[in-house]
Coordinates of C-alpha atoms in Angstrom, one line a residue:
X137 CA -16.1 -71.3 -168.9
X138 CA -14.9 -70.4 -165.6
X139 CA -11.8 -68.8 -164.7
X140 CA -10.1 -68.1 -161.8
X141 CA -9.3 -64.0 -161.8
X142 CA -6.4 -62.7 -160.3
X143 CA -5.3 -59.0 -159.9
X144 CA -1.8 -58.9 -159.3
X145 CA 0.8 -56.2 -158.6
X146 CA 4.0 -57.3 -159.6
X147 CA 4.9 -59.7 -162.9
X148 CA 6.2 -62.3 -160.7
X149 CA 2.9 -63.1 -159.3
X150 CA 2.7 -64.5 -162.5
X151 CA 5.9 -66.1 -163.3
X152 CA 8.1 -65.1 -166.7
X153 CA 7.4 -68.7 -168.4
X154 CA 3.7 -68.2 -168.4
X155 CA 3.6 -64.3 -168.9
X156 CA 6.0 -65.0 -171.7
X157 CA 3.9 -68.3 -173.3
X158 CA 0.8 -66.1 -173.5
X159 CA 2.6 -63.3 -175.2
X160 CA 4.2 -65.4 -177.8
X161 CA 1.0 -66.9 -178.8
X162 CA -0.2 -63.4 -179.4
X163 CA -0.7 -62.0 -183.3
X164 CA 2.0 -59.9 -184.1
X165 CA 3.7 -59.4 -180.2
X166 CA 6.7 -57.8 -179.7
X167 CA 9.5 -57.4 -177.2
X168 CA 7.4 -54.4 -175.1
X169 CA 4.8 -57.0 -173.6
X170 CA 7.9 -59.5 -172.6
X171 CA 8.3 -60.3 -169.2
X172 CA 11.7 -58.7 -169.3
X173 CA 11.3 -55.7 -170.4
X174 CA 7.7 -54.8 -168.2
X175 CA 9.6 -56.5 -164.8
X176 CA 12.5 -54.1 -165.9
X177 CA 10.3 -51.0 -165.8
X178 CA 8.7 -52.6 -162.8
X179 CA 11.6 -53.4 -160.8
X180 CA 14.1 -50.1 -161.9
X181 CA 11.5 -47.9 -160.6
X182 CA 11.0 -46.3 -163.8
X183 CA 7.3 -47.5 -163.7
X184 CA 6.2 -48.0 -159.9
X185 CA 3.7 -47.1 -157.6
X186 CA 6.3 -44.1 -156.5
X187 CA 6.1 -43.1 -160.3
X188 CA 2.9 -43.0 -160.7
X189 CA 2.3 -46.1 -162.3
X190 CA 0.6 -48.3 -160.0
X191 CA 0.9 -52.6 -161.5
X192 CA -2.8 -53.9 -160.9
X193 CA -2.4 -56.2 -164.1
X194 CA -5.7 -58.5 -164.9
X195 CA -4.7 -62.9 -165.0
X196 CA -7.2 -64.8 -165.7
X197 CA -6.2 -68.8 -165.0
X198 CA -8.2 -71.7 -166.4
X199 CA -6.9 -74.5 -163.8
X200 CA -3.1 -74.1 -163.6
X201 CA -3.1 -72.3 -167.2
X202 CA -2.9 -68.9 -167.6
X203 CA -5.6 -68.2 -169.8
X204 CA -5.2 -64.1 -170.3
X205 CA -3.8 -61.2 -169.3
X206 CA -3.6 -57.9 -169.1
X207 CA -1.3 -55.0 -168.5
X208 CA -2.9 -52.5 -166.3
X209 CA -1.9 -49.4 -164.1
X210 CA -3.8 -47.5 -162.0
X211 CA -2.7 -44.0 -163.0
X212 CA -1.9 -41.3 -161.0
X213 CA -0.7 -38.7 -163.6
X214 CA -0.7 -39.0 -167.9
X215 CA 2.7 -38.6 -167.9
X216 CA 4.6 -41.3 -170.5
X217 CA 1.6 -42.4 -172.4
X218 CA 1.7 -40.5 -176.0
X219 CA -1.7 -40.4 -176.4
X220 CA -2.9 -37.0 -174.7
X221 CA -5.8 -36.2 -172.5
X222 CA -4.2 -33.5 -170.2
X223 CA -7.5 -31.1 -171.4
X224 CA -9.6 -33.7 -170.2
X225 CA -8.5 -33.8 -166.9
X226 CA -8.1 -29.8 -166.9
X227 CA -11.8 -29.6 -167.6
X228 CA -12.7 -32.3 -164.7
X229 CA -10.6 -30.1 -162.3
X230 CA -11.9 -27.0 -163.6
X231 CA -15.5 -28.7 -162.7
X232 CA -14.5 -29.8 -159.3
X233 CA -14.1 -33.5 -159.8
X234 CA -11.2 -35.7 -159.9
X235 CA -9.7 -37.1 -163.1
X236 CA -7.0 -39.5 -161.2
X237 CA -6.9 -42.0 -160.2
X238 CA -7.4 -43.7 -163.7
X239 CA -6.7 -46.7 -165.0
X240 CA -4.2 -47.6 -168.1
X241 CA -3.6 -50.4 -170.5
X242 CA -0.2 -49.6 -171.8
X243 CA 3.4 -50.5 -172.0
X244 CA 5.0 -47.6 -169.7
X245 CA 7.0 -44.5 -172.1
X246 CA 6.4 -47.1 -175.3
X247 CA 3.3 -45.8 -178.3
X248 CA 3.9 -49.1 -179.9
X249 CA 0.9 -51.0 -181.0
X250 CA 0.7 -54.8 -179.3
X251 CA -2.3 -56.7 -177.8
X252 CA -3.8 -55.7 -174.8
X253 CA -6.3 -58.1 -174.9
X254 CA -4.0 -61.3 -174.5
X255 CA -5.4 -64.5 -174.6
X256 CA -5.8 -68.0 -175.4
X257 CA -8.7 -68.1 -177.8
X258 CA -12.0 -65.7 -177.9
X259 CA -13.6 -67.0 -175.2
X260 CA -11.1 -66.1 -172.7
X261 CA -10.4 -62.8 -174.4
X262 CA -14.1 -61.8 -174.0
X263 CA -14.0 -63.1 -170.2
X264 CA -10.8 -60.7 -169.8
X265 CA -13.1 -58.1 -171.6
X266 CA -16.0 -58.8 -169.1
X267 CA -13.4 -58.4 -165.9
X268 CA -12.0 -55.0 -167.0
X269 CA -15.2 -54.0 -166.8
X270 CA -16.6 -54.7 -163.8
X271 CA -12.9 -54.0 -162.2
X272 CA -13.3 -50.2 -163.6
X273 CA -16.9 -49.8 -162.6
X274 CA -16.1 -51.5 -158.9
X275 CA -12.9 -49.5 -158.4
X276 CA -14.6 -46.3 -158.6
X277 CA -12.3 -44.8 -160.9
X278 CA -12.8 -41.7 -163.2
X279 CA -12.3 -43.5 -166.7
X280 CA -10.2 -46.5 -168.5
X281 CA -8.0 -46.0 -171.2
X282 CA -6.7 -48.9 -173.8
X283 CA -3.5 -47.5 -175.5
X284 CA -1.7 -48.7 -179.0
X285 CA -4.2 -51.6 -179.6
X286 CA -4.5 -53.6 -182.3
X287 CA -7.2 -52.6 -184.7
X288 CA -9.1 -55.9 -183.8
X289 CA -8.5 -55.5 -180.2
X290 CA -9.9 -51.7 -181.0
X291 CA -13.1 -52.8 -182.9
X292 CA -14.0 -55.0 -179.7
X293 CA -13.5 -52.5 -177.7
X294 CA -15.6 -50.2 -179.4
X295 CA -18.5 -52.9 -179.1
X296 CA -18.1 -53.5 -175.4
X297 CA -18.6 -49.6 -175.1
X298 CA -15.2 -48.1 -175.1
X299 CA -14.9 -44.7 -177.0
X300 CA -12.6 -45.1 -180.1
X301 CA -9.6 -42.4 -180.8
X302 CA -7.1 -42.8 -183.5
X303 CA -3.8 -41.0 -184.1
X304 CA -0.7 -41.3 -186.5
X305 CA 2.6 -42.4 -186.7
X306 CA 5.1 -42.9 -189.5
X307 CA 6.7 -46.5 -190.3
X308 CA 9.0 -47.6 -193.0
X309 CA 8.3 -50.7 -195.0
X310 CA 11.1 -52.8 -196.2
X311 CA 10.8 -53.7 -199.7
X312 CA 13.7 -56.2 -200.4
X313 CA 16.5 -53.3 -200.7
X314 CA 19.5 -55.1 -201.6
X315 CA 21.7 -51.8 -199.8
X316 CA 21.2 -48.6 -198.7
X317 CA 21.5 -46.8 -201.3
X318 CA 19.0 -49.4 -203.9
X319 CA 16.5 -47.6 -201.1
X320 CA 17.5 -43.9 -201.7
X321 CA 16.7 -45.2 -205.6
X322 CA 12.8 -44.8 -204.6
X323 CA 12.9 -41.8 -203.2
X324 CA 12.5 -38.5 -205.0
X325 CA 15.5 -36.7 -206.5
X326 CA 15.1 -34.0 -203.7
X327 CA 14.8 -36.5 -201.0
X328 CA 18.1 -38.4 -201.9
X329 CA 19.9 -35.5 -201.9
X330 CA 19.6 -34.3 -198.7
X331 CA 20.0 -37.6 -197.1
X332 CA 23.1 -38.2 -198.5
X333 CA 24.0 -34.6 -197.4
X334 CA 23.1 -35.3 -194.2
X335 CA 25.4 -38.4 -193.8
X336 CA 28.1 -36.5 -195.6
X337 CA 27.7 -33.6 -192.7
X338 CA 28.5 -36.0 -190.1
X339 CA 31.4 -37.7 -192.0
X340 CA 33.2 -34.4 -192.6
X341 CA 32.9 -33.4 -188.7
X342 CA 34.8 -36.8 -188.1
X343 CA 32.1 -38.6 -186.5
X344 CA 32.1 -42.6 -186.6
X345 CA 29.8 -44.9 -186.2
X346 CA 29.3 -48.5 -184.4
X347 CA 27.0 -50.6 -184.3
X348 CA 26.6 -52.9 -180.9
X349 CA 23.6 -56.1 -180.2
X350 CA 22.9 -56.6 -177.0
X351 CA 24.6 -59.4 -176.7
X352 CA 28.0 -57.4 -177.5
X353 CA 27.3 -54.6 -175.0
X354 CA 29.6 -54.0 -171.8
X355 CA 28.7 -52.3 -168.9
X356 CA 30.5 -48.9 -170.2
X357 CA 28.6 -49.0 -173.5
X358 CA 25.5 -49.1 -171.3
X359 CA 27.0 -46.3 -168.8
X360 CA 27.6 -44.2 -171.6
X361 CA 24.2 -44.9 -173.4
X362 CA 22.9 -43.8 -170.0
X363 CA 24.9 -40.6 -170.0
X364 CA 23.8 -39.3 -173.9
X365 CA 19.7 -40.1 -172.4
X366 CA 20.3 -38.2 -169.6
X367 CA 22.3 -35.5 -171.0
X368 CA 19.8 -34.6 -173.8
X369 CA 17.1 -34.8 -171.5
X370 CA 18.6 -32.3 -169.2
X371 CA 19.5 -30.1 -172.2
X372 CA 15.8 -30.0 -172.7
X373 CA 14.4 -29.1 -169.1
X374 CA 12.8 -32.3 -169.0
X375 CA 12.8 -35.4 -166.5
X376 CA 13.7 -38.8 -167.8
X377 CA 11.6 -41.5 -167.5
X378 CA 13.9 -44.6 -167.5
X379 CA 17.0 -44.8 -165.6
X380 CA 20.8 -47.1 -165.6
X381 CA 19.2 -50.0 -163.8
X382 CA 16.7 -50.2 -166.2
X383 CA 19.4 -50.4 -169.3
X384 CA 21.2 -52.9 -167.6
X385 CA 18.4 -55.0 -167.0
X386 CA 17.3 -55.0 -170.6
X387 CA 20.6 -55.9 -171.4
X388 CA 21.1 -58.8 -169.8
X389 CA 17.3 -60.1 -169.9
X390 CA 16.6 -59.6 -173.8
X391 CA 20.2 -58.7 -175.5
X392 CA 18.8 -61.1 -178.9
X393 CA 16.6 -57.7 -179.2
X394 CA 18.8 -54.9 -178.5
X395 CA 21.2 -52.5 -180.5
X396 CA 22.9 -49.9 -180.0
X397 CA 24.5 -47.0 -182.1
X398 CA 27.2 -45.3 -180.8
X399 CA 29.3 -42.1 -182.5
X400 CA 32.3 -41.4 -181.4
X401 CA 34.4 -38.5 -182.8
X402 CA 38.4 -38.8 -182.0
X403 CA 38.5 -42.0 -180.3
X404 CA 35.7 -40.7 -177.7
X405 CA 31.7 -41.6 -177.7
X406 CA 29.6 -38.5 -178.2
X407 CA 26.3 -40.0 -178.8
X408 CA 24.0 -43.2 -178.7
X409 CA 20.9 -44.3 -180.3
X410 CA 19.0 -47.4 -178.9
X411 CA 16.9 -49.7 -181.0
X412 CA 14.2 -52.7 -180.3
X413 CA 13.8 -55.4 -182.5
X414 CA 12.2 -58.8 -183.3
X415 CA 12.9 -60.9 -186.3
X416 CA 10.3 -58.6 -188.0
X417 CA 10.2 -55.5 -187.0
X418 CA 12.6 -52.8 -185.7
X419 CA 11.7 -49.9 -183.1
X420 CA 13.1 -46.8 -182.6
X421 CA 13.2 -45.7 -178.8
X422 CA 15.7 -43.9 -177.2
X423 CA 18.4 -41.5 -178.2
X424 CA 21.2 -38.9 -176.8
X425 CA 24.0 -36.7 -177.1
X426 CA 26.8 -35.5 -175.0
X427 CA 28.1 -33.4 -178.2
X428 CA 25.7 -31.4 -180.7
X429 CA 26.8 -32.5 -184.2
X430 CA 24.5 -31.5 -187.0
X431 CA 22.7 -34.4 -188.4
X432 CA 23.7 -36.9 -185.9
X433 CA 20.5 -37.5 -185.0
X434 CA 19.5 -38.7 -188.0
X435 CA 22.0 -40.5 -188.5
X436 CA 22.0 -42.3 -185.0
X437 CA 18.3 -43.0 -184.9
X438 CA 17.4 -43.5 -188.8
X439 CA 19.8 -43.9 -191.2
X440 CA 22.2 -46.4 -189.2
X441 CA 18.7 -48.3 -187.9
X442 CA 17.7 -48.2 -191.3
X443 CA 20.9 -50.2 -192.8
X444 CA 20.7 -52.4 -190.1
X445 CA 16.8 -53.5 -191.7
X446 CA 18.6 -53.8 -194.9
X447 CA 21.3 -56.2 -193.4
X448 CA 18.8 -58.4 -191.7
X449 CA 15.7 -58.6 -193.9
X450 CA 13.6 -56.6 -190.9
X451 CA 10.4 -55.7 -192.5
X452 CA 9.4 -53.1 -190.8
X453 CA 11.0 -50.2 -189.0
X454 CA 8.1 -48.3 -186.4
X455 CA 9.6 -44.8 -185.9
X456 CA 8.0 -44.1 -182.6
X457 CA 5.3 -41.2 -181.7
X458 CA 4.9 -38.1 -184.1
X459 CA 7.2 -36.3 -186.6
X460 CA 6.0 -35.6 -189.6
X461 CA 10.0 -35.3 -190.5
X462 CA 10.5 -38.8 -190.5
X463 CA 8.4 -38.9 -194.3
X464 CA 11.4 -37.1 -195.2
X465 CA 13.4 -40.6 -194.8
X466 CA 11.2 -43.2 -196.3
X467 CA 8.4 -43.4 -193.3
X468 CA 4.8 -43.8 -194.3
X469 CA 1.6 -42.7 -192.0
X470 CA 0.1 -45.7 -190.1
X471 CA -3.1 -45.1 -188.3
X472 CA -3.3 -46.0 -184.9
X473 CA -5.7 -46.6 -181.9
X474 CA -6.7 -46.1 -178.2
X475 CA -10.2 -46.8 -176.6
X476 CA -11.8 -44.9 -173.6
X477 CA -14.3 -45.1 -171.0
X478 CA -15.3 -42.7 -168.9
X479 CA -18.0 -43.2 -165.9
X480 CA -19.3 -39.8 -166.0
X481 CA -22.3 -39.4 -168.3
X482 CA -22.1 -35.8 -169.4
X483 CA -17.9 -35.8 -169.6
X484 CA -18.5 -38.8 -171.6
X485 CA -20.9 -37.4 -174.0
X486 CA -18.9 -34.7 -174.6
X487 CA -15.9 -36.3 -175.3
X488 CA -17.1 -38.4 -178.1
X489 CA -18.1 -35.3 -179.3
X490 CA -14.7 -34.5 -179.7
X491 CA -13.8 -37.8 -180.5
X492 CA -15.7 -37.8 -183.7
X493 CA -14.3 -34.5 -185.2
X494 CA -11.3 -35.2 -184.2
X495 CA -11.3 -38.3 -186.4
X496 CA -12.2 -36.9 -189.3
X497 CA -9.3 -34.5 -188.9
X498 CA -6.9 -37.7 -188.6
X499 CA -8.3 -39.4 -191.6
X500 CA -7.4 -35.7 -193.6
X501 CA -4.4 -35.6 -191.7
X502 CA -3.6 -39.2 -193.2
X503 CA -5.0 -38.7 -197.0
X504 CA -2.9 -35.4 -197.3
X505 CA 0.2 -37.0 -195.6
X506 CA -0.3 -39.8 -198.6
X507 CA -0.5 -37.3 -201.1
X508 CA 2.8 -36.1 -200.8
X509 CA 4.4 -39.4 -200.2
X510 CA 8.6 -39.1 -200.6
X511 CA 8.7 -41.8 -203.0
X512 CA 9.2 -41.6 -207.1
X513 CA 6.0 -41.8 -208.8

């Protein structure tokens, strides 16, 4: 078939109904590739072309219908991605040749797998496929990089050329748990105990604990949510990526998918956790403190998230880039993928070099993770 291709540099080239209509029809999409949340990013600043993160997203339009799409950036740094090539572009520099630009498939600051690929049937994905690739070759860029595919999206991928690289990250499964506490059941004696001592830490420093959706938040819970980001961003010698406007926006664009969990200790908000969900699955993403409480962390960002899963029959809860410590709470390694071109023969030959030992380590990694699962045998 022929399609019309479009590259376009803002989301509302495209329009949120069909942006949105493609998404939905996706296997297993989620509230990262919605309209609101990328025009959010988008139109907050947090990712811009004065950020670094340059919209050139791929439409591909059979007639008036928007056949597929893309999320693409051109790149001018690899900072909020989660999946780490920094030494690759130290050894371009170190060779004399530029690294950026590059180009990115992602969702800005978000390792959550989703489709990349989005389209209306297999045809129009491999069309989509076949544009990427003369865009990356035409635009004379140093390399492409696909981030949190599928592992469908991955596979095809891999056959059109791409180099594949997995990683891990730790997600909990909801099993039917009738409470809380029918959960801490299948853990190990060890695990259950310091859980609940955990909880009880931040109980006996008189810290409380609210839950608020979306729908429920005011402009002050979103001021304060702000704050705790900032704050523990700060206290880390670290620049945040998202800022107030961006909050707000998600707030009123996609509340259905939002909550926050606020602690408060004598009548005043101290920290704030906030969440992503669909009807299936739960995210954690953001989290601060204006108060260090032990434990509140965990409490905020896993154990409150985690009874909220119970409560609604969410299956899954995806805990969001590294830490082995979340095993500790019930989370489980999940393999995931990315997939990378790069133009320059020799760089590229090298790094699936790496690519390939680097695997093997992850599928160790993953085996030995198993092994010492925190659930009773």
């Amino acid at each position: 078939m022929n399609y019309r291709t479009h590259i376009v540099s803002s989301l509302s080239d495209i329009g949120q109904g069909a942006w949105d209509q493609l998404a939905a029809a996706q296997p297993r999409s989620n509230p990262f590739l919605s309209y609101a949340f990328l025009h959010a990013l988008h139109e907050s600043g947090s990712a811009s072309a004065e950020s670094g993160w340059q919209p050139q997203f791929i439409a591909l339009y059979d007639g008036d219908t928007l056949a597929a799409a893309m999320p693409l950036y051109v790149k001018a740094h690899s900072y909020g991605e989660y999946v780490f090539d920094w030494a690759w572009a130290d050894a371009y520099h170190r060779n004399g040749l530029d690294y950026y630009p590059k180009l990115l498939s992602a969702i800005p600051f978000t390792p959550v797998t989703g489709p990349r690929l989005m389209a209306v049937d297999a045809t129009a994905r491999a069309a989509l496929l076949k544009v990427l690739r003369a865009t990356q070759k035409a635009s004379g860029v140093s390399s492409t990089h696909i981030l949190y595919p599928p592992e469908d999206q991955a596979q095809q991928l891999a056959e059109a050329g791409f180099m594949l690289r997995s990683g891990v990250q730790f997600h909990w499964l909801n099993a039917g748990y009738a409470d809380f506490d029918a959960f801490l059941a299948t853990l190990e004696q060890k695990k259950r105990k310091n859980i609940r001592a955990e909880r009880r830490k931040v109980r006996e420093a008189g810290v409380t604990l609210r839950r608020v959706r979306g729908r429920d938040a005011t402009d002050a819970d979103w001021r304060l949510f702000d704050r705790c980001y900032q704050h523990t961003y700060a206290a880390h010698r670290s620049t945040p990526y998202l800022n107030l406007d961006f909050f707000r926006r998600i707030g009123r664009s996609m509340p259905d998918n939002i909550l926050l969990v606020i602690g408060e200790r004598d009548g005043e908000p101290i920290a704030a956790s906030l969440v992503i969900h669909s009807a299936d699955t739960l995210f954690g993403r953001y989290w601060g403190e204006l108060e260090h409480v032990p434990c509140l962390h965990f409490e905020t960002a896993y154990y409150q998230p985690l009874e909220y899963c119970i409560e609604q029959g969410i299956a899954v809860f995806e805990g969001g880039a590294q830490g082995e410590h979340k095993m500790a709470r019930g989370f489980l390694p999940t393999k995931t993928w990315s997939a990378h071109w790069l133009a320059h023969p020799a760089f590229a030959d090298a790094i699936e070099r790496f690519l390939e030992q680097e695997a093997g380590g992850i599928d160790d990694y993953i085996d030995e993770l198993t092994d010492r699962n925190p659930f009773r045998s």
